[in-house]
PDB file of C-alpha atoms and ligand atoms in Angstrom:
ATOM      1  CA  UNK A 283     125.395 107.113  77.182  1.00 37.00           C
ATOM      2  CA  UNK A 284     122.277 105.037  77.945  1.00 39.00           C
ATOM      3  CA  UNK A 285     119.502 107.382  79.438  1.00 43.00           C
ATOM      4  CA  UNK A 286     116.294 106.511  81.590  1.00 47.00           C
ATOM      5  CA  UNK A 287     114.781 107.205  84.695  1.00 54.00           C
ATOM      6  CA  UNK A 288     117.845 108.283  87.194  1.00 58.00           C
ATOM      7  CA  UNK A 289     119.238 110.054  89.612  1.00 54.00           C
ATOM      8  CA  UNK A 290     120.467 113.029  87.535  1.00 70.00           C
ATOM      9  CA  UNK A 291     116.650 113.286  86.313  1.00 84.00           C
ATOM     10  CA  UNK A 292     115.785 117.252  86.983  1.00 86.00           C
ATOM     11  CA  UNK A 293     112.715 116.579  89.237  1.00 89.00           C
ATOM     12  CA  UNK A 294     114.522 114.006  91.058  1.00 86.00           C
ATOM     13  CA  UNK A 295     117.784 115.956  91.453  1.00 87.00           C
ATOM     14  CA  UNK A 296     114.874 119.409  92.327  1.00 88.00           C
ATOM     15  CA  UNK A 297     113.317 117.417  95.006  1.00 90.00           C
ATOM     16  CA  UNK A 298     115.670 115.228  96.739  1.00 90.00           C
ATOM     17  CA  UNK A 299     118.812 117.806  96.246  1.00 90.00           C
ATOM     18  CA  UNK A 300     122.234 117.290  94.173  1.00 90.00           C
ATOM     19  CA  UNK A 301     123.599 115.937  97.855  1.00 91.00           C
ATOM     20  CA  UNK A 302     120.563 113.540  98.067  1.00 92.00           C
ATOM     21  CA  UNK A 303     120.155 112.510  94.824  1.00 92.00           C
ATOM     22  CA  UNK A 304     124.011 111.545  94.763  1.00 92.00           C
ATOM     23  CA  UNK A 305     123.527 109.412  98.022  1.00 94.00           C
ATOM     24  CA  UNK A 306     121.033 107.194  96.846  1.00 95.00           C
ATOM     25  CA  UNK A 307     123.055 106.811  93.537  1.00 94.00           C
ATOM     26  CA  UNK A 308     126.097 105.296  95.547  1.00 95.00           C
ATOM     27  CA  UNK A 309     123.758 103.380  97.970  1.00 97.00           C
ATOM     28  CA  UNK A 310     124.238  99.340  97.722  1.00 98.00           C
ATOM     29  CA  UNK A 311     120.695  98.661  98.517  1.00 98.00           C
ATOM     30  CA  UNK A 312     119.761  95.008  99.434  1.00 98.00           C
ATOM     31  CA  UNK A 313     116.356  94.130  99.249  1.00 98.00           C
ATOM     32  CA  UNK A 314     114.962  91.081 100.829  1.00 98.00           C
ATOM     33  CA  UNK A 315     112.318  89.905  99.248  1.00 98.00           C
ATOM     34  CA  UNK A 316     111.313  90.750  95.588  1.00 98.00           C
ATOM     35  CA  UNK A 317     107.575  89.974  96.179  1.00 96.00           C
ATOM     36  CA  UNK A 318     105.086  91.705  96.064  1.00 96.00           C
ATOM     37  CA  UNK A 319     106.686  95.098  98.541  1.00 97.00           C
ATOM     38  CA  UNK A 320     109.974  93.884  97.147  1.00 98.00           C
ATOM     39  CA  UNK A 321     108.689  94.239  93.526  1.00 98.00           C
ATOM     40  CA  UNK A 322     106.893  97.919  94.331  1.00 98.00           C
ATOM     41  CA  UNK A 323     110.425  98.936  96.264  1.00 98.00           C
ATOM     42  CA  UNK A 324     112.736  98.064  93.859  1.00 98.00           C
ATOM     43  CA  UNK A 325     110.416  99.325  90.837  1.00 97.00           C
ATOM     44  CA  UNK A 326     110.242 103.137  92.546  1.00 97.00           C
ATOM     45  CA  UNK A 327     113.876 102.816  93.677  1.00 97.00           C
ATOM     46  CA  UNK A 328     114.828 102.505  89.780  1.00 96.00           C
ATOM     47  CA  UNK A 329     112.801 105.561  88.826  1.00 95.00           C
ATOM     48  CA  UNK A 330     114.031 107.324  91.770  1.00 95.00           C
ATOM     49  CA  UNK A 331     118.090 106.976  90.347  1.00 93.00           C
ATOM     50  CA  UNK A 332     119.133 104.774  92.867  1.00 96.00           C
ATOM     51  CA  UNK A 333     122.526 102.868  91.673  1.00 96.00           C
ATOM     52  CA  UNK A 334     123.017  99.726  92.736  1.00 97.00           C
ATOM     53  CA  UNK A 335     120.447  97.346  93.922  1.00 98.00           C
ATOM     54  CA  UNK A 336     120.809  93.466  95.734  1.00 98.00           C
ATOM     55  CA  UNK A 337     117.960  91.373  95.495  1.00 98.00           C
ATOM     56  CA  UNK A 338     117.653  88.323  97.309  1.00 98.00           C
ATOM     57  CA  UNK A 339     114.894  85.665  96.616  1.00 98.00           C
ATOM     58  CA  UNK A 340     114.755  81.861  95.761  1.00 97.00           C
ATOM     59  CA  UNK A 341     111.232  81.840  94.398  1.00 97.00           C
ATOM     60  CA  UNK A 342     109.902  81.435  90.892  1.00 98.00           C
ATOM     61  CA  UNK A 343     106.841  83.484  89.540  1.00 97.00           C
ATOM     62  CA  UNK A 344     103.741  81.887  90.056  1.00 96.00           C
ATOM     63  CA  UNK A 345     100.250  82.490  88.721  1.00 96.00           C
ATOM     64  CA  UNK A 346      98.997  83.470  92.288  1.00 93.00           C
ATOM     65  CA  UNK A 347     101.755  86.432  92.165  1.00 94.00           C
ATOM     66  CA  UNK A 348     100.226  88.311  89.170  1.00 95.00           C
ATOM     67  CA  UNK A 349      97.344  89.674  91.480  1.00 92.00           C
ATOM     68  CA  UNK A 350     100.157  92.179  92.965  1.00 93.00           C
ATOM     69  CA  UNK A 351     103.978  91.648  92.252  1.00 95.00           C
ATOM     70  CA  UNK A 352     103.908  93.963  89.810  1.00 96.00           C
ATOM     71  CA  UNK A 353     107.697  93.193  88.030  1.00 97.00           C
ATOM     72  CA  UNK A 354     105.934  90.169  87.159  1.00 98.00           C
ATOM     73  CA  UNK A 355     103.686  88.922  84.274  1.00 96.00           C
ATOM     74  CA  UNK A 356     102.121  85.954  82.905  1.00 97.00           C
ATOM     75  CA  UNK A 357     105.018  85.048  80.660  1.00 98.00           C
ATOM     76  CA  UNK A 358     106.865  85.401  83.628  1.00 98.00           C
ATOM     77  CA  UNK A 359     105.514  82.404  85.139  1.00 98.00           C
ATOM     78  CA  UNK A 360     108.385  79.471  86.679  1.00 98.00           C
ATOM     79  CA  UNK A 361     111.091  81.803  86.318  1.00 98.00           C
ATOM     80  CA  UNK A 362     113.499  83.461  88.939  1.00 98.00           C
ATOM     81  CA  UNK A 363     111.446  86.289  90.304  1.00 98.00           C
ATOM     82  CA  UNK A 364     115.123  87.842  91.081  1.00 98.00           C
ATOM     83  CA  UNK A 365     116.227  87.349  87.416  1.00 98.00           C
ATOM     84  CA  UNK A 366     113.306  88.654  85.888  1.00 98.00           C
ATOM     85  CA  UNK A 367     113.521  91.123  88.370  1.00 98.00           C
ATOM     86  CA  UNK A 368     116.391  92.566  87.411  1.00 98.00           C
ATOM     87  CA  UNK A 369     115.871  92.102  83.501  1.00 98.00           C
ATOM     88  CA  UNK A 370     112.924  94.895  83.704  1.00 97.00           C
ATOM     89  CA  UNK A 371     114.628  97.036  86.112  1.00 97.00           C
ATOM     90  CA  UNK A 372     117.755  97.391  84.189  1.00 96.00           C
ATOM     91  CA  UNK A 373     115.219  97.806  81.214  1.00 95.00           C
ATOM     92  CA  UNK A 374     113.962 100.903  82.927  1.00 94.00           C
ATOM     93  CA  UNK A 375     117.095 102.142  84.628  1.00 93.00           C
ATOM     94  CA  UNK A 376     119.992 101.436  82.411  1.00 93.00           C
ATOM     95  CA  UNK A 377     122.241 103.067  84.740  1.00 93.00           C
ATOM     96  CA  UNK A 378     121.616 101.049  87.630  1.00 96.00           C
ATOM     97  CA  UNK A 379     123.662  97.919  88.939  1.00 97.00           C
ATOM     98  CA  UNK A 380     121.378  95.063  90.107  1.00 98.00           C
ATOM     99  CA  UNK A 381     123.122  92.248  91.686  1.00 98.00           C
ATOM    100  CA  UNK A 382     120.261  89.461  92.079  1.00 98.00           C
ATOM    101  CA  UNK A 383     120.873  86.281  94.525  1.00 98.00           C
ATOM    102  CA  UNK A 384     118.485  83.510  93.822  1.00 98.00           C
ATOM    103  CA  UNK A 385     118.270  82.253  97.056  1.00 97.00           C
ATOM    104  CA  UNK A 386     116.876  81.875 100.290  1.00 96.00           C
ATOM    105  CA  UNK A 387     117.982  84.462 102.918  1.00 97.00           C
ATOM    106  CA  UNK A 388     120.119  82.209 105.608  1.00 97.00           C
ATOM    107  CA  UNK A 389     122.383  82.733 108.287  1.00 96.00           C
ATOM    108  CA  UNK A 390     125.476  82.442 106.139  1.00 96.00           C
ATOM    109  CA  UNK A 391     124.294  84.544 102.843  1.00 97.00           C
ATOM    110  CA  UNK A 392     122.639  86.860 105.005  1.00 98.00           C
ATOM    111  CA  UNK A 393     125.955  88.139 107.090  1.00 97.00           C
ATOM    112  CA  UNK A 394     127.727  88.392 104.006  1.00 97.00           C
ATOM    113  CA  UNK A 395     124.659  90.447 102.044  1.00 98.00           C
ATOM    114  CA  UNK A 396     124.450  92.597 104.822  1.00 98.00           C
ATOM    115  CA  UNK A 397     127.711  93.221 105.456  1.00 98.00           C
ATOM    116  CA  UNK A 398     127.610  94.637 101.842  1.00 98.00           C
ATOM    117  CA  UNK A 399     124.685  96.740 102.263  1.00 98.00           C
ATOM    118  CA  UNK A 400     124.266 100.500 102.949  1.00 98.00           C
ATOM    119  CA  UNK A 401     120.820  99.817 103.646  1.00 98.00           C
ATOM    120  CA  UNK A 402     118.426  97.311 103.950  1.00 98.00           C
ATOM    121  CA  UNK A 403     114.579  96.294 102.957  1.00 98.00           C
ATOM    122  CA  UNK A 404     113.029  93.759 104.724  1.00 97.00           C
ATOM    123  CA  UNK A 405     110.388  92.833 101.941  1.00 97.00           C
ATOM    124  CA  UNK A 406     109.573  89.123 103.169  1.00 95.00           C
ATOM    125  CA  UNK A 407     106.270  87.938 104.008  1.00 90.00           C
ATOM    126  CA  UNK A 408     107.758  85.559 106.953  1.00 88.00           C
ATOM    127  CA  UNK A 409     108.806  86.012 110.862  1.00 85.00           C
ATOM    128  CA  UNK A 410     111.606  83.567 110.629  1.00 89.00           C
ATOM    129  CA  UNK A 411     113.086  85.750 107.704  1.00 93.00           C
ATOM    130  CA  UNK A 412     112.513  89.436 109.575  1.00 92.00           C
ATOM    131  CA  UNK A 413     114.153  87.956 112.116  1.00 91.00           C
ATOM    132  CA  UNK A 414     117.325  87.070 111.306  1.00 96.00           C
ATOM    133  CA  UNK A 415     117.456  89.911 109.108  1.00 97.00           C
ATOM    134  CA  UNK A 416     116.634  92.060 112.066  1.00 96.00           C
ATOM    135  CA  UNK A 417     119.513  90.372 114.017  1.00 97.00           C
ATOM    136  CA  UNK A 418     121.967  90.713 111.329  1.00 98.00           C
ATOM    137  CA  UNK A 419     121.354  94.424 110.553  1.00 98.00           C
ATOM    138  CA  UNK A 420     121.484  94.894 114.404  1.00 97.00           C
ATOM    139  CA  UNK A 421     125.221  93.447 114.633  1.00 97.00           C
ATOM    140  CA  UNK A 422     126.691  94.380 111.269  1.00 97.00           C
ATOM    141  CA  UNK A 423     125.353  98.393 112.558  1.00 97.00           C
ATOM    142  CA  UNK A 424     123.010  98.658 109.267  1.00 98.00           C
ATOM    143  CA  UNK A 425     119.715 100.294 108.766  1.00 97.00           C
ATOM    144  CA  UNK A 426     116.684  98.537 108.385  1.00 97.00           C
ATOM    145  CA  UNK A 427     113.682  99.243 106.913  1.00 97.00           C
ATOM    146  CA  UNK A 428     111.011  96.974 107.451  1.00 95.00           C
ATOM    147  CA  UNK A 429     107.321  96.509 105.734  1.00 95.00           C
ATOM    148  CA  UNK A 430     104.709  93.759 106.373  1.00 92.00           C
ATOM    149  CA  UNK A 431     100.923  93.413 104.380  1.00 92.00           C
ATOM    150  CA  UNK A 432      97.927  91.220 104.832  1.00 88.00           C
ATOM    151  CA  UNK A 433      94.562  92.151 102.962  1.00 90.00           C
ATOM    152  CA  UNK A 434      93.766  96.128 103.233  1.00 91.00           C
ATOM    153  CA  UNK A 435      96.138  96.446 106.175  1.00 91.00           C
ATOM    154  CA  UNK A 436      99.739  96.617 106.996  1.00 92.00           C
ATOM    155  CA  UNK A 437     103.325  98.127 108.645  1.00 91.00           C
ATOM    156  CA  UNK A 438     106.318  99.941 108.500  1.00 94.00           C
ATOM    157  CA  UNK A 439     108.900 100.409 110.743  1.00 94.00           C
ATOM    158  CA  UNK A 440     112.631 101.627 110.633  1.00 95.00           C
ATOM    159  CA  UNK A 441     115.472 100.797 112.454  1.00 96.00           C
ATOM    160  CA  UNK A 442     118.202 103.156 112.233  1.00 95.00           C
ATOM    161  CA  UNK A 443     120.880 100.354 113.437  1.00 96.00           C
ATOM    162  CA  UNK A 444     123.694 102.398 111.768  1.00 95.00           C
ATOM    163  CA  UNK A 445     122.830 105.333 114.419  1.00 94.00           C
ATOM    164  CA  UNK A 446     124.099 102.931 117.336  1.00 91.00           C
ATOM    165  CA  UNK A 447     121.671 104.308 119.452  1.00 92.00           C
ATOM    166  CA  UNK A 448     120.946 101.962 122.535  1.00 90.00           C
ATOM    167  CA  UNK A 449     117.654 103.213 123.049  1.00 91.00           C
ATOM    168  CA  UNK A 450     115.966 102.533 120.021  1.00 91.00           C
ATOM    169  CA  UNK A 451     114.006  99.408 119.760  1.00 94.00           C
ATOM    170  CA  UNK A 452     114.574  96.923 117.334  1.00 95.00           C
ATOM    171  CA  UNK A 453     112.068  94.564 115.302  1.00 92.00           C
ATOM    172  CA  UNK A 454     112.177  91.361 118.252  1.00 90.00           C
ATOM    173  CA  UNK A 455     111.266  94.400 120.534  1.00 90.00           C
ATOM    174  CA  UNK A 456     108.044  94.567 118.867  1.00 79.00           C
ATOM    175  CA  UNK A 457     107.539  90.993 118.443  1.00 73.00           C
ATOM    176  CA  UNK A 458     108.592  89.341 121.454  1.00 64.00           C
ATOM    177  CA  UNK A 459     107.496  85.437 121.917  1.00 61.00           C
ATOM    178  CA  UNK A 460     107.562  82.459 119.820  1.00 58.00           C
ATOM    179  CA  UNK A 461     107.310  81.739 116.435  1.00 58.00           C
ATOM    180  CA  UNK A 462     103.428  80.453 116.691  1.00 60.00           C
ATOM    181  CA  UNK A 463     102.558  83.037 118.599  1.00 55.00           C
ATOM    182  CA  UNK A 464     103.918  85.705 116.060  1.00 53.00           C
ATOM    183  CA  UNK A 465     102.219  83.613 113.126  1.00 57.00           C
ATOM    184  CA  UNK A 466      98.618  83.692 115.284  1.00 53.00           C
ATOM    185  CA  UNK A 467      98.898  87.437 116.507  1.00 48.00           C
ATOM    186  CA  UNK A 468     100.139  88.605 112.603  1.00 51.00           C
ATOM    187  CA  UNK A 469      98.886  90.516 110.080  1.00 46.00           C
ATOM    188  CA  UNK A 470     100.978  89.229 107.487  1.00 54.00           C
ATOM    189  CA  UNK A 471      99.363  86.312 106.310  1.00 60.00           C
ATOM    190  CA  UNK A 472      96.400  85.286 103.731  1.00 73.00           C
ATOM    191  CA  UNK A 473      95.217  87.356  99.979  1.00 87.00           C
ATOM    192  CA  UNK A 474      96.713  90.576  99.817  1.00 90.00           C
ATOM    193  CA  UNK A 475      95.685  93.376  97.538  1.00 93.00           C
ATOM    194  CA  UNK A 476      97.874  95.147  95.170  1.00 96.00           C
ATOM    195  CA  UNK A 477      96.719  98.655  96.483  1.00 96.00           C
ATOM    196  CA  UNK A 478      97.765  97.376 100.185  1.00 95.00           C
ATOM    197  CA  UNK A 479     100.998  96.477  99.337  1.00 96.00           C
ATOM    198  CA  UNK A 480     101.526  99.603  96.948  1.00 97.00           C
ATOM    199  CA  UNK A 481     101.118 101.515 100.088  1.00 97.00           C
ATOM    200  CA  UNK A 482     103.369 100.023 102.329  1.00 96.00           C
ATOM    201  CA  UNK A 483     106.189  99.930 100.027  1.00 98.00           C
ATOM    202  CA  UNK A 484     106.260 103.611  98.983  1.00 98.00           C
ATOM    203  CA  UNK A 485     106.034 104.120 102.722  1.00 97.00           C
ATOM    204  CA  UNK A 486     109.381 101.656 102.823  1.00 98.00           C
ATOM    205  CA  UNK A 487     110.982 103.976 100.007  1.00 98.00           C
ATOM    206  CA  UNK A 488     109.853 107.022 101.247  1.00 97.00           C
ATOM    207  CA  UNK A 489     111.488 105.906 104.856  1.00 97.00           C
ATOM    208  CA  UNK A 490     115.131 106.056 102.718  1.00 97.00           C
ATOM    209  CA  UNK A 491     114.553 109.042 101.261  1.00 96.00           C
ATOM    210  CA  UNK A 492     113.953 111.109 104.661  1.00 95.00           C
ATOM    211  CA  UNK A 493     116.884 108.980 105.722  1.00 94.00           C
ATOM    212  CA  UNK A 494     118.854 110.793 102.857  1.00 93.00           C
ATOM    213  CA  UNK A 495     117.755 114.461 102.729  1.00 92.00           C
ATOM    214  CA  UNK A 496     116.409 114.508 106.502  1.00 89.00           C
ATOM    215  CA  UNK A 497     113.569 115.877 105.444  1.00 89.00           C
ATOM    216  CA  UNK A 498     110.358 115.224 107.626  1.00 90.00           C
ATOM    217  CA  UNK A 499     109.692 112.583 109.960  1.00 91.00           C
ATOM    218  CA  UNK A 500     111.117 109.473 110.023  1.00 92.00           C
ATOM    219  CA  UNK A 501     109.644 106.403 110.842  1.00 92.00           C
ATOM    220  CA  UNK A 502     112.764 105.988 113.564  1.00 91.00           C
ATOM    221  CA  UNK A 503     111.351 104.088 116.756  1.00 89.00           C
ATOM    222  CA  UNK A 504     108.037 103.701 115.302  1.00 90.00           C
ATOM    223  CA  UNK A 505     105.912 101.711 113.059  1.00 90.00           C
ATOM    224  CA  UNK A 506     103.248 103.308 110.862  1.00 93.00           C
ATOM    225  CA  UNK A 507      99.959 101.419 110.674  1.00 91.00           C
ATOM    226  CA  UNK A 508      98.213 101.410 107.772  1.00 93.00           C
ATOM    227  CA  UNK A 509      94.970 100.890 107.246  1.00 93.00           C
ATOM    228  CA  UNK A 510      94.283 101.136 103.353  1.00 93.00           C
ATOM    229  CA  UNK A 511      90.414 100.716 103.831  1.00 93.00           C
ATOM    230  CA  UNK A 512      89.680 103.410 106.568  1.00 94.00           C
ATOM    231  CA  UNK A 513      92.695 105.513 105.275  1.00 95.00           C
ATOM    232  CA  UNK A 514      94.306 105.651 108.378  1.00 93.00           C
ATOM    233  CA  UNK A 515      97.950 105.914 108.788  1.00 93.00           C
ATOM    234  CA  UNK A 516      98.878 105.910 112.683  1.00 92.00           C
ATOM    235  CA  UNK A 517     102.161 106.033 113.607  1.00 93.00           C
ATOM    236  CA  UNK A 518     103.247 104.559 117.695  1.00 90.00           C
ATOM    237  CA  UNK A 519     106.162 104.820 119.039  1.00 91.00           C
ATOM    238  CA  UNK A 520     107.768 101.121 119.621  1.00 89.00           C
ATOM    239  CA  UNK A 521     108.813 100.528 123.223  1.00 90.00           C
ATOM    240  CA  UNK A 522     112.661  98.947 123.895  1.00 93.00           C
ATOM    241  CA  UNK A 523     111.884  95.215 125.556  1.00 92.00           C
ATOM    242  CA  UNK A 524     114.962  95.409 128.462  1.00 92.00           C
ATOM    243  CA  UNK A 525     114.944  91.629 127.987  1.00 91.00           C
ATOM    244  CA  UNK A 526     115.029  91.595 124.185  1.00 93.00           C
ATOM    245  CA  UNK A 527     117.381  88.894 123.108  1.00 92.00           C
ATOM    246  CA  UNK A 528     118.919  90.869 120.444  1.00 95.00           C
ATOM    247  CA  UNK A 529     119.249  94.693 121.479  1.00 94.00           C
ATOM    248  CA  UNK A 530     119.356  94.500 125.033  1.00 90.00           C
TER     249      UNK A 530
HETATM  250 ZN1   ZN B 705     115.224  94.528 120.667  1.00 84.71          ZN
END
């Protein structure tokens, strides 16, 4: 039997339990996104045992990736991201199913992706995307577990969807108004560092793995603001919009 990095690895089974460790091995994980957070997520989620991974993305590698998508290298470049993707994590995890979808996230593929999910990452860099992914994981009763960069700064938030708790906001909660607005007013935009984006996605990952053991304190109702550059990690608690188009 093929051995690696995996959810039966002692320190993993030590720390997360034999209950927890098993979850995340029967998890169907989609990730959105297998950028630069989408790279980092998927890369710890491999070493952490998880089993079965769905990655979604329709772009090819490009030079201006190798600063921080870190699945990626430079004789990577114009291929799928979510083919090479899954190459090196099945390389590292031999154990673990990747399913990988090159394509963009739409209306159609996204219901039925979701629908398959336990659980899902919201690893795109666009508001159009975390929207509809935000709607779909609202209907289809999924948790979502968003992450956002730009330069030395960025987000998480979770959205336990699967709790079907009426009082918890969701993502268009935070981000109310139009698409312009959202672009002007976001953080998620321009050069981002690899260090940045390293942080926000282990925050992402770590977000699951309270999920699992219920250990700590989840990022449930909140989003954590991080500040790589002043190390400052400030978590708020999100506020329900009674006129929110989706949850309310
Ligand atoms: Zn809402």
């Amino acid at each position: 039997m093929a051995t690696g990095a995996g959810a039966l690895h002692p320190h993993n089974l030590e720390l997360l339990g034999k209950e927890g460790a098993e979850a995340l091995k029967e998890l169907r994980i989609l990730i959105v996104g297998v950028g630069g957070l989408g790279s980092f997520a998927a890369l710890e989620l491999a070493y952490l045992g998880a089993g079965r991974l769905m990655l979604v993305d329709n772009d090819r590698v490009s030079p201006s990736n190798l600063n921080r998508q870190v699945l990626y290298g430079a004789s990577d470049v114009g291929k799928s991201k979510v083919l090479v993707a899954a190459k090196k994590l099945r390389q590292i995890n031999p154990a673990l199913e990747v399913e990988a979808f090159d394509a963009r996230l739409t209306k159609a593929n996204g219901a039925y992706l979701v629908e398959r999910a336990d659980v899902v990452f919201d690893c795109t860099d666009n508001f159009e995307s975390k929207r509809l992914l935000n709607l779909l994981c609202y209907k289809k009763r999924k948790p979502l577990i968003s992450g956002a960069v730009g330069g030395w700064e960025g987000w998480v938030a979770t959205f336990p969807f699967h709790k079907e708790d009426e009082s918890v906001p969701c993502l268009e909660c935070l981000f109310p108004g139009d698409l312009e607005t959202l672009r002007e007013i976001s953080e998620i935009s321009g050069p981002t560092l690899v260090t940045t984006v390293a942080a926000v996605a282990n925050f992402q990952v770590t977000e699951l793995l309270k999920l699992l053991t219920q250990k700590g304190e989840t990022l449930e109702g909140k989003t954590l603001i991080v500040d790589t550059k002043n190390y400052q990690c400030v978590p708020v608690r999100l506020t329900k919009n009674p006129s929110c188009s989706v949850c309310s």
